[in-house]
Amino acid sequence: WIESGRWRECEKPRIFVERAYQGFRFDAEVLTPAEIARDPANPHLSKYGLGGQVASIITLPTGDLGCFTFERWLRDGPPDSRMVSILDEHRPHLARAALIAARLELEKAQMVVSALSAVGIPAAVLRGDGRVATTNNLLDAMPDLVRAEAFGRIALVDKRADVLFKTGIESARLD
């Protein structure tokens, strides 16, 4: 499932965020039957007797999403409200854990660009959506070659090079 890349086609996280549900919800309470039918995870899960998720999506201050899903056995049907309440009680702890994980990833990215700086290589680490996570001092000192853009992105000053750069970023996002 992960190696196939089909998880990128899953609409659930986007829908949960767009509909601004706070707390845990059973996916059938949030998604329409058509949205559930389109979910590429369903065939994979159903072959193991799973179907329906209790999920919560937490938008972190870093811009990342903390996605927590608990699969249900098909035979068990929808969860009862008591079970969802128990998960909701743990949501603040899960949010903190997700934030810590995101901060650790940022620290790791900062260590990488620092190491590259130490050997004389200008560098940036980009997030999956193309926004800059961190840069090093060598890249920051190159305003004649690299400039900041809106929404936390960077661009190359040379227009032709920037087109190639953006094409490469978009290609990497789709891989």
CSV table of C-alpha atoms in Angstrom, one decimal:
chain,number,residue,atom,x,y,z
A,1,TRP,CA,0.0,0.0,0.0
A,2,ILE,CA,2.7,2.5,1.0
A,3,GLU,CA,5.1,1.4,-1.7
A,4,SER,CA,2.4,1.6,-4.4
A,5,GLY,CA,1.9,5.4,-3.7
A,6,ARG,CA,-1.9,4.9,-3.7
A,7,TRP,CA,-2.1,6.5,-0.3
A,8,ARG,CA,-1.5,9.9,-2.0
A,9,GLU,CA,-4.9,9.5,-3.7
A,10,CYS,CA,-6.7,9.2,-0.4
A,11,GLU,CA,-9.1,12.2,0.1
A,12,LYS,CA,-9.9,11.6,3.7
A,13,PRO,CA,-7.2,13.9,5.3
A,14,ARG,CA,-8.1,16.8,2.9
A,15,ILE,CA,-11.9,16.3,3.6
A,16,PHE,CA,-11.4,16.1,7.3
A,17,VAL,CA,-9.4,19.3,7.3
A,18,GLU,CA,-11.8,21.2,4.9
A,19,ARG,CA,-14.8,20.3,7.0
A,20,ALA,CA,-13.0,21.4,10.1
A,21,TYR,CA,-13.9,18.5,12.3
A,22,GLN,CA,-12.4,18.7,15.8
A,23,GLY,CA,-12.0,15.4,17.6
A,24,PHE,CA,-12.4,11.9,16.4
A,25,ARG,CA,-15.1,11.0,13.9
A,26,PHE,CA,-16.2,7.8,12.2
A,27,ASP,CA,-15.4,8.2,8.5
A,28,ALA,CA,-19.0,7.5,7.5
A,29,GLU,CA,-20.1,10.5,9.6
A,30,VAL,CA,-17.8,12.8,7.7
A,31,LEU,CA,-17.6,11.3,4.2
A,32,THR,CA,-20.4,10.9,1.7
A,33,PRO,CA,-21.0,7.3,0.4
A,34,ALA,CA,-19.4,8.4,-3.0
A,35,GLU,CA,-16.3,9.6,-1.2
A,36,ILE,CA,-16.0,6.4,0.8
A,37,ALA,CA,-16.4,4.4,-2.4
A,38,ARG,CA,-13.5,6.4,-4.1
A,39,ASP,CA,-11.1,5.8,-1.2
A,40,PRO,CA,-8.2,3.7,-2.6
A,41,ALA,CA,-7.5,2.2,0.9
A,42,ASN,CA,-10.9,0.4,1.0
A,43,PRO,CA,-10.0,-2.6,-1.2
A,44,HIS,CA,-6.7,-3.0,0.6
A,45,LEU,CA,-8.3,-2.8,4.1
A,46,SER,CA,-11.4,-5.0,3.3
A,47,LYS,CA,-9.2,-7.9,2.2
A,48,TYR,CA,-8.1,-8.0,5.9
A,49,GLY,CA,-11.7,-7.7,7.2
A,50,LEU,CA,-11.3,-4.0,8.0
A,51,GLY,CA,-13.5,-1.2,7.0
A,52,GLY,CA,-14.3,2.2,8.4
A,53,GLN,CA,-12.0,4.4,10.3
A,54,VAL,CA,-12.2,6.4,13.4
A,55,ALA,CA,-10.0,9.3,12.7
A,56,SER,CA,-8.8,12.8,13.7
A,57,ILE,CA,-6.6,15.2,11.8
A,58,ILE,CA,-4.7,17.8,13.8
A,59,THR,CA,-3.2,20.8,12.1
A,60,LEU,CA,0.1,21.6,13.8
A,61,PRO,CA,1.7,25.0,14.2
A,62,THR,CA,4.5,23.8,11.8
A,63,GLY,CA,1.9,23.5,9.0
A,64,ASP,CA,2.1,19.7,9.2
A,65,LEU,CA,-0.8,17.4,9.8
A,66,GLY,CA,-1.0,14.9,12.6
A,67,CYS,CA,-3.3,12.1,11.2
A,68,PHE,CA,-4.5,9.5,13.6
A,69,THR,CA,-6.7,6.7,12.3
A,70,PHE,CA,-8.0,3.5,14.0
A,71,GLU,CA,-9.3,0.9,11.7
A,72,ARG,CA,-12.5,-1.0,12.5
A,73,TRP,CA,-13.3,-4.7,11.9
A,74,LEU,CA,-16.1,-4.8,9.3
A,75,ARG,CA,-18.1,-7.2,11.6
A,76,ASP,CA,-18.1,-4.6,14.4
A,77,GLY,CA,-19.8,-1.8,12.5
A,78,PRO,CA,-19.7,1.8,13.6
A,79,PRO,CA,-18.1,2.7,16.9
A,80,ASP,CA,-20.3,3.7,19.9
A,81,SER,CA,-20.1,7.2,21.4
A,82,ARG,CA,-18.2,5.9,24.5
A,83,MET,CA,-15.3,4.7,22.3
A,84,VAL,CA,-15.1,8.0,20.5
A,85,SER,CA,-15.1,9.9,23.8
A,86,ILE,CA,-12.2,7.8,25.0
A,87,LEU,CA,-10.2,8.6,21.9
A,88,ASP,CA,-11.1,12.3,22.3
A,89,GLU,CA,-9.8,12.3,25.8
A,90,HIS,CA,-6.4,11.2,24.4
A,91,ARG,CA,-6.4,13.7,21.5
A,92,PRO,CA,-4.4,16.4,23.3
A,93,HIS,CA,-1.7,13.9,24.1
A,94,LEU,CA,-1.7,12.7,20.5
A,95,ALA,CA,-1.4,16.3,19.3
A,96,ARG,CA,1.6,16.9,21.5
A,97,ALA,CA,3.2,13.7,20.3
A,98,ALA,CA,2.6,14.8,16.7
A,99,LEU,CA,4.1,18.2,17.4
A,100,ILE,CA,7.2,16.7,19.0
A,101,ALA,CA,7.7,14.4,16.0
A,102,ALA,CA,7.3,17.4,13.6
A,103,ARG,CA,9.9,19.4,15.6
A,104,LEU,CA,12.3,16.4,15.6
A,105,GLU,CA,12.0,16.2,11.8
A,106,LEU,CA,12.8,20.0,11.6
A,107,GLU,CA,15.8,19.5,13.8
A,108,LYS,CA,17.0,16.7,11.6
A,109,ALA,CA,16.6,18.9,8.5
A,110,GLN,CA,18.5,21.7,10.2
A,111,MET,CA,21.4,19.3,11.0
A,112,VAL,CA,21.5,18.3,7.4
A,113,VAL,CA,21.7,21.8,6.0
A,114,SER,CA,24.3,22.7,8.7
A,115,ALA,CA,26.5,19.7,7.8
A,116,LEU,CA,26.3,20.8,4.1
A,117,SER,CA,27.2,24.3,5.1
A,118,ALA,CA,30.3,23.0,6.9
A,119,VAL,CA,31.5,21.4,3.7
A,120,GLY,CA,30.7,24.5,1.6
A,121,ILE,CA,27.4,23.5,0.0
A,122,PRO,CA,24.4,25.9,0.0
A,123,ALA,CA,21.3,23.9,0.8
A,124,ALA,CA,17.6,24.0,1.7
A,125,VAL,CA,15.2,21.3,2.8
A,126,LEU,CA,11.7,21.6,1.4
A,127,ARG,CA,8.5,20.1,2.8
A,128,GLY,CA,6.4,17.8,0.7
A,129,ASP,CA,4.2,20.7,-0.4
A,130,GLY,CA,7.3,22.7,-1.7
A,131,ARG,CA,7.5,25.1,1.3
A,132,VAL,CA,10.9,25.7,2.8
A,133,ALA,CA,11.5,23.9,6.1
A,134,THR,CA,15.0,25.3,6.6
A,135,THR,CA,18.0,26.7,4.8
A,136,ASN,CA,21.7,27.2,5.6
A,137,ASN,CA,23.7,30.4,5.8
A,138,LEU,CA,25.4,29.8,2.5
A,139,LEU,CA,22.1,29.6,0.6
A,140,ASP,CA,20.8,32.6,2.5
A,141,ALA,CA,23.8,34.6,1.4
A,142,MET,CA,22.9,34.1,-2.3
A,143,PRO,CA,20.1,36.7,-3.0
A,144,ASP,CA,21.5,37.1,-6.6
A,145,LEU,CA,20.6,33.5,-7.2
A,146,VAL,CA,17.8,32.5,-4.9
A,147,ARG,CA,14.9,34.6,-3.6
A,148,ALA,CA,12.1,34.1,-1.2
A,149,GLU,CA,8.5,33.8,-2.5
A,150,ALA,CA,5.1,33.9,-1.0
A,151,PHE,CA,3.7,31.1,1.1
A,152,GLY,CA,7.2,30.0,2.4
A,153,ARG,CA,8.6,29.0,-1.0
A,154,ILE,CA,11.8,29.9,-2.7
A,155,ALA,CA,12.6,30.6,-6.4
A,156,LEU,CA,15.6,30.9,-8.5
A,157,VAL,CA,16.3,34.4,-9.9
A,158,ASP,CA,17.0,33.0,-13.4
A,159,LYS,CA,13.6,32.4,-14.9
A,160,ARG,CA,14.6,29.4,-17.0
A,161,ALA,CA,16.4,27.8,-14.1
A,162,ASP,CA,13.4,28.5,-11.9
A,163,VAL,CA,11.0,26.7,-14.3
A,164,LEU,CA,13.3,23.6,-14.2
A,165,PHE,CA,13.5,23.9,-10.4
A,166,LYS,CA,9.8,24.1,-9.9
A,167,THR,CA,9.2,21.3,-12.4
A,168,GLY,CA,11.7,19.1,-10.4
A,169,ILE,CA,9.9,19.9,-7.1
A,170,GLU,CA,6.5,19.1,-8.6
A,171,SER,CA,7.9,15.8,-10.1
A,172,ALA,CA,9.3,14.9,-6.7
A,173,ARG,CA,5.9,15.5,-5.0
A,174,LEU,CA,4.2,13.2,-7.5
A,175,ASP,CA,6.8,10.3,-7.1
